[in-house]
Amino acid sequence: LEYLKKLIRSPKSVRHWPQSKMPGFNKVVLSDQDLDKRLSYLRHMFRKSDHSARLTQKTNALAANTRSPGFLN
């Protein structure tokens, strides 16, 4: 979430490309409290989504593979 906060506050400090047009949203425009509320909402919606379930399955499968004795061979 810290990366996302930084991207919202100052996009060019995180990533730069020639066609970049997204402005940053300073604390006057979007308070820390409002930003946290919006990110909490997005996290909540992501957890309810199909994408979240697929990501969890992939993460669990990867974790299972890393515990396998032959994984590093």
CSV table of N, CA, C and O in Angstrom, one decimal:
chain,number,residue,atom,x,y,z
A,1,LEU,N,0.8,-1.2,0.0
A,1,LEU,CA,0.0,0.0,0.0
A,1,LEU,C,0.9,1.3,0.0
A,1,LEU,O,0.4,2.3,-0.5
A,2,GLU,N,2.0,1.2,0.6
A,2,GLU,CA,2.9,2.4,0.6
A,2,GLU,C,3.3,2.8,-0.8
A,2,GLU,O,3.3,4.0,-1.1
A,3,TYR,N,3.5,1.8,-1.7
A,3,TYR,CA,3.8,2.1,-3.1
A,3,TYR,C,2.7,2.9,-3.7
A,3,TYR,O,2.8,3.8,-4.4
A,4,LEU,N,1.5,2.4,-3.5
A,4,LEU,CA,0.3,3.0,-4.1
A,4,LEU,C,0.1,4.4,-3.6
A,4,LEU,O,-0.3,5.3,-4.3
A,5,LYS,N,0.3,4.6,-2.3
A,5,LYS,CA,0.1,5.9,-1.7
A,5,LYS,C,1.1,6.9,-2.4
A,5,LYS,O,0.8,8.0,-2.7
A,6,LYS,N,2.4,6.4,-2.5
A,6,LYS,CA,3.4,7.2,-3.1
A,6,LYS,C,3.0,7.6,-4.6
A,6,LYS,O,3.2,8.7,-5.1
A,7,LEU,N,2.5,6.6,-5.3
A,7,LEU,CA,2.1,6.7,-6.7
A,7,LEU,C,1.0,7.8,-6.8
A,7,LEU,O,1.0,8.6,-7.7
A,8,ILE,N,0.0,7.8,-5.8
A,8,ILE,CA,-1.1,8.7,-5.9
A,8,ILE,C,-0.6,10.1,-5.5
A,8,ILE,O,-1.0,11.1,-6.1
A,9,ARG,N,0.3,10.2,-4.5
A,9,ARG,CA,0.8,11.5,-4.1
A,9,ARG,C,1.8,12.2,-5.1
A,9,ARG,O,1.7,13.4,-5.4
A,10,SER,N,2.7,11.3,-5.6
A,10,SER,CA,3.7,11.9,-6.5
A,10,SER,C,4.1,10.8,-7.6
A,10,SER,O,5.1,10.1,-7.4
A,11,PRO,N,3.3,10.7,-8.6
A,11,PRO,CA,3.5,9.6,-9.6
A,11,PRO,C,4.9,9.6,-10.2
A,11,PRO,O,5.5,8.5,-10.4
A,12,LYS,N,5.4,10.7,-10.5
A,12,LYS,CA,6.7,10.8,-11.1
A,12,LYS,C,7.9,10.3,-10.2
A,12,LYS,O,9.0,10.0,-10.7
A,13,SER,N,7.6,10.3,-8.9
A,13,SER,CA,8.7,9.9,-8.0
A,13,SER,C,8.8,8.4,-8.0
A,13,SER,O,9.8,7.8,-7.5
A,14,VAL,N,7.8,7.7,-8.5
A,14,VAL,CA,7.7,6.2,-8.5
A,14,VAL,C,8.1,5.7,-9.8
A,14,VAL,O,8.8,4.7,-10.0
A,15,ARG,N,7.5,6.3,-10.9
A,15,ARG,CA,7.7,5.8,-12.2
A,15,ARG,C,7.7,7.0,-13.2
A,15,ARG,O,6.9,7.9,-13.0
A,16,HIS,N,8.5,7.0,-14.2
A,16,HIS,CA,8.5,8.1,-15.1
A,16,HIS,C,8.5,7.5,-16.6
A,16,HIS,O,9.3,6.6,-16.9
A,17,TRP,N,7.7,8.1,-17.4
A,17,TRP,CA,7.7,7.8,-18.8
A,17,TRP,C,7.3,9.0,-19.6
A,17,TRP,O,6.7,9.9,-19.0
A,18,PRO,N,7.7,9.2,-20.8
A,18,PRO,CA,7.6,10.4,-21.5
A,18,PRO,C,6.1,10.9,-21.6
A,18,PRO,O,5.9,12.1,-21.6
A,19,GLN,N,5.1,10.0,-21.7
A,19,GLN,CA,3.7,10.4,-21.9
A,19,GLN,C,3.0,10.6,-20.6
A,19,GLN,O,1.8,10.8,-20.5
A,20,SER,N,3.8,10.6,-19.5
A,20,SER,CA,3.2,10.7,-18.1
A,20,SER,C,2.4,12.0,-18.0
A,20,SER,O,2.9,13.1,-18.2
A,21,LYS,N,1.1,11.9,-17.6
A,21,LYS,CA,0.3,13.1,-17.5
A,21,LYS,C,-0.5,13.1,-16.1
A,21,LYS,O,-1.1,14.1,-15.8
A,22,MET,N,-0.4,12.0,-15.4
A,22,MET,CA,-1.1,12.0,-14.1
A,22,MET,C,-0.5,13.0,-13.1
A,22,MET,O,0.7,12.9,-12.8
A,23,PRO,N,-1.4,13.8,-12.6
A,23,PRO,CA,-0.9,14.8,-11.5
A,23,PRO,C,-0.9,14.0,-10.2
A,23,PRO,O,-1.6,13.1,-10.0
A,24,GLY,N,-0.1,14.5,-9.3
A,24,GLY,CA,-0.1,14.0,-7.9
A,24,GLY,C,-1.3,14.7,-7.2
A,24,GLY,O,-1.8,15.7,-7.6
A,25,PHE,N,-1.7,14.0,-6.1
A,25,PHE,CA,-2.8,14.5,-5.3
A,25,PHE,C,-2.2,14.8,-3.9
A,25,PHE,O,-2.0,13.9,-3.1
A,26,ASN,N,-2.0,16.1,-3.7
A,26,ASN,CA,-1.4,16.5,-2.4
A,26,ASN,C,-2.4,16.4,-1.2
A,26,ASN,O,-3.6,16.1,-1.5
A,27,LYS,N,-2.0,16.6,0.0
A,27,LYS,CA,-2.8,16.5,1.2
A,27,LYS,C,-3.9,17.5,1.2
A,27,LYS,O,-4.9,17.3,2.0
A,28,VAL,N,-3.8,18.6,0.5
A,28,VAL,CA,-4.8,19.6,0.5
A,28,VAL,C,-6.0,19.1,-0.4
A,28,VAL,O,-7.2,19.2,0.0
A,29,VAL,N,-5.7,18.4,-1.5
A,29,VAL,CA,-6.7,17.9,-2.3
A,29,VAL,C,-7.3,16.6,-1.8
A,29,VAL,O,-8.5,16.4,-1.9
A,30,LEU,N,-6.4,15.7,-1.2
A,30,LEU,CA,-6.8,14.4,-0.7
A,30,LEU,C,-6.1,14.2,0.6
A,30,LEU,O,-4.9,13.9,0.6
A,31,SER,N,-6.8,14.3,1.7
A,31,SER,CA,-6.2,14.2,3.0
A,31,SER,C,-5.7,12.7,3.2
A,31,SER,O,-6.1,11.8,2.5
A,32,ASP,N,-4.8,12.5,4.1
A,32,ASP,CA,-4.3,11.2,4.4
A,32,ASP,C,-5.4,10.3,4.9
A,32,ASP,O,-5.5,9.1,4.5
A,33,GLN,N,-6.4,10.8,5.6
A,33,GLN,CA,-7.5,10.0,6.1
A,33,GLN,C,-8.4,9.6,4.9
A,33,GLN,O,-8.8,8.5,4.8
A,34,ASP,N,-8.6,10.5,4.0
A,34,ASP,CA,-9.5,10.2,2.8
A,34,ASP,C,-8.7,9.2,1.9
A,34,ASP,O,-9.4,8.3,1.4
A,35,LEU,N,-7.4,9.3,1.8
A,35,LEU,CA,-6.7,8.4,1.0
A,35,LEU,C,-6.7,7.0,1.6
A,35,LEU,O,-6.9,6.0,0.9
A,36,ASP,N,-6.5,6.9,2.9
A,36,ASP,CA,-6.6,5.6,3.6
A,36,ASP,C,-8.0,5.0,3.4
A,36,ASP,O,-8.1,3.8,3.2
A,37,LYS,N,-9.0,5.8,3.5
A,37,LYS,CA,-10.4,5.3,3.3
A,37,LYS,C,-10.6,4.7,1.9
A,37,LYS,O,-11.1,3.6,1.8
A,38,ARG,N,-10.1,5.4,0.9
A,38,ARG,CA,-10.2,4.9,-0.4
A,38,ARG,C,-9.4,3.6,-0.7
A,38,ARG,O,-9.9,2.7,-1.3
A,39,LEU,N,-8.2,3.6,-0.1
A,39,LEU,CA,-7.4,2.4,-0.3
A,39,LEU,C,-8.0,1.2,0.5
A,39,LEU,O,-7.9,0.1,0.0
A,40,SER,N,-8.6,1.5,1.6
A,40,SER,CA,-9.3,0.4,2.4
A,40,SER,C,-10.4,-0.2,1.6
A,40,SER,O,-10.7,-1.4,1.5
A,41,TYR,N,-11.2,0.7,0.9
A,41,TYR,CA,-12.3,0.3,0.1
A,41,TYR,C,-11.8,-0.6,-1.1
A,41,TYR,O,-12.3,-1.6,-1.4
A,42,LEU,N,-10.7,-0.1,-1.7
A,42,LEU,CA,-10.2,-0.9,-2.9
A,42,LEU,C,-9.7,-2.3,-2.4
A,42,LEU,O,-9.9,-3.3,-3.1
A,43,ARG,N,-9.0,-2.3,-1.2
A,43,ARG,CA,-8.6,-3.6,-0.7
A,43,ARG,C,-9.8,-4.5,-0.4
A,43,ARG,O,-9.7,-5.7,-0.7
A,44,HIS,N,-10.8,-3.9,0.2
A,44,HIS,CA,-12.0,-4.7,0.4
A,44,HIS,C,-12.6,-5.3,-0.8
A,44,HIS,O,-13.0,-6.5,-0.9
A,45,MET,N,-12.7,-4.4,-1.9
A,45,MET,CA,-13.3,-4.9,-3.1
A,45,MET,C,-12.4,-5.9,-3.8
A,45,MET,O,-12.9,-6.9,-4.4
A,46,PHE,N,-11.1,-5.8,-3.7
A,46,PHE,CA,-10.2,-6.7,-4.3
A,46,PHE,C,-10.4,-8.1,-3.6
A,46,PHE,O,-10.4,-9.1,-4.3
A,47,ARG,N,-10.5,-8.1,-2.3
A,47,ARG,CA,-10.6,-9.4,-1.6
A,47,ARG,C,-11.9,-10.1,-1.9
A,47,ARG,O,-12.0,-11.3,-1.8
A,48,LYS,N,-12.9,-9.3,-2.3
A,48,LYS,CA,-14.2,-9.9,-2.7
A,48,LYS,C,-14.2,-10.5,-4.1
A,48,LYS,O,-15.1,-11.2,-4.5
A,49,SER,N,-13.2,-10.1,-4.9
A,49,SER,CA,-13.2,-10.4,-6.3
A,49,SER,C,-12.7,-11.8,-6.6
A,49,SER,O,-12.0,-12.4,-5.8
A,50,ASP,N,-12.9,-12.2,-7.9
A,50,ASP,CA,-12.4,-13.5,-8.4
A,50,ASP,C,-10.9,-13.4,-8.5
A,50,ASP,O,-10.2,-14.4,-8.3
A,51,HIS,N,-10.4,-12.2,-8.9
A,51,HIS,CA,-8.9,-12.1,-9.0
A,51,HIS,C,-8.2,-12.4,-7.7
A,51,HIS,O,-7.2,-13.0,-7.7
A,52,SER,N,-8.8,-12.0,-6.6
A,52,SER,CA,-8.2,-12.2,-5.3
A,52,SER,C,-8.1,-13.7,-5.1
A,52,SER,O,-7.0,-14.2,-4.6
A,53,ALA,N,-9.1,-14.4,-5.4
A,53,ALA,CA,-9.1,-15.9,-5.2
A,53,ALA,C,-8.1,-16.6,-6.0
A,53,ALA,O,-7.4,-17.4,-5.6
A,54,ARG,N,-8.0,-16.1,-7.3
A,54,ARG,CA,-7.0,-16.7,-8.2
A,54,ARG,C,-5.5,-16.4,-7.7
A,54,ARG,O,-4.7,-17.3,-7.7
A,55,LEU,N,-5.3,-15.2,-7.2
A,55,LEU,CA,-4.0,-14.8,-6.7
A,55,LEU,C,-3.7,-15.6,-5.5
A,55,LEU,O,-2.5,-16.1,-5.3
A,56,THR,N,-4.6,-15.8,-4.6
A,56,THR,CA,-4.4,-16.7,-3.4
A,56,THR,C,-4.0,-18.1,-3.8
A,56,THR,O,-3.1,-18.7,-3.2
A,57,GLN,N,-4.7,-18.6,-4.8
A,57,GLN,CA,-4.4,-20.0,-5.2
A,57,GLN,C,-3.0,-20.1,-5.8
A,57,GLN,O,-2.3,-21.0,-5.5
A,58,LYS,N,-2.6,-19.1,-6.6
A,58,LYS,CA,-1.3,-19.1,-7.2
A,58,LYS,C,-0.2,-19.0,-6.1
A,58,LYS,O,0.8,-19.7,-6.1
A,59,THR,N,-0.5,-18.1,-5.1
A,59,THR,CA,0.4,-17.9,-4.0
A,59,THR,C,0.6,-19.2,-3.2
A,59,THR,O,1.7,-19.6,-2.8
A,60,ASN,N,-0.5,-19.9,-2.9
A,60,ASN,CA,-0.5,-21.1,-2.2
A,60,ASN,C,0.3,-22.2,-2.9
A,60,ASN,O,1.0,-23.0,-2.4
A,61,ALA,N,0.0,-22.3,-4.2
A,61,ALA,CA,0.7,-23.3,-5.1
A,61,ALA,C,2.2,-23.0,-5.1
A,61,ALA,O,3.0,-23.9,-5.0
A,62,LEU,N,2.6,-21.7,-5.2
A,62,LEU,CA,4.0,-21.4,-5.2
A,62,LEU,C,4.6,-21.7,-3.8
A,62,LEU,O,5.7,-22.3,-3.8
A,63,ALA,N,3.9,-21.4,-2.7
A,63,ALA,CA,4.4,-21.8,-1.4
A,63,ALA,C,4.6,-23.3,-1.3
A,63,ALA,O,5.6,-23.7,-0.7
A,64,ALA,N,3.7,-24.1,-1.8
A,64,ALA,CA,3.8,-25.5,-1.7
A,64,ALA,C,5.0,-26.0,-2.5
A,64,ALA,O,5.7,-26.9,-2.0
A,65,ASN,N,5.3,-25.4,-3.6
A,65,ASN,CA,6.4,-25.8,-4.5
A,65,ASN,C,7.7,-25.5,-3.8
A,65,ASN,O,8.7,-26.2,-3.9
A,66,THR,N,7.8,-24.4,-3.1
A,66,THR,CA,9.1,-24.0,-2.4
A,66,THR,C,9.4,-24.9,-1.3
A,66,THR,O,10.5,-24.9,-0.9
A,67,ARG,N,8.4,-25.6,-0.7
A,67,ARG,CA,8.7,-26.5,0.4
A,67,ARG,C,9.1,-27.8,-0.1
A,67,ARG,O,9.6,-28.7,0.7
A,68,SER,N,9.0,-28.1,-1.4
A,68,SER,CA,9.4,-29.4,-2.0
A,68,SER,C,10.9,-29.5,-1.9
A,68,SER,O,11.6,-28.6,-2.3
A,69,PRO,N,11.4,-30.7,-1.5
A,69,PRO,CA,12.8,-30.9,-1.4
A,69,PRO,C,13.6,-30.7,-2.8
A,69,PRO,O,14.7,-30.3,-2.8
A,70,GLY,N,12.9,-31.0,-3.9
A,70,GLY,CA,13.5,-30.9,-5.2
A,70,GLY,C,13.4,-29.5,-5.8
A,70,GLY,O,13.9,-29.3,-6.9
A,71,PHE,N,12.8,-28.6,-5.1
A,71,PHE,CA,12.6,-27.3,-5.7
A,71,PHE,C,13.8,-26.6,-6.1
A,71,PHE,O,13.9,-25.9,-7.2
A,72,LEU,N,14.9,-26.7,-5.4
A,72,LEU,CA,16.1,-26.0,-5.7
A,72,LEU,C,17.1,-26.8,-6.6
A,72,LEU,O,18.1,-26.3,-6.9
A,73,ASN,N,16.7,-28.0,-6.9
A,73,ASN,CA,17.6,-28.9,-7.7
A,73,ASN,C,17.5,-28.5,-9.2
A,73,ASN,O,16.6,-28.1,-9.7
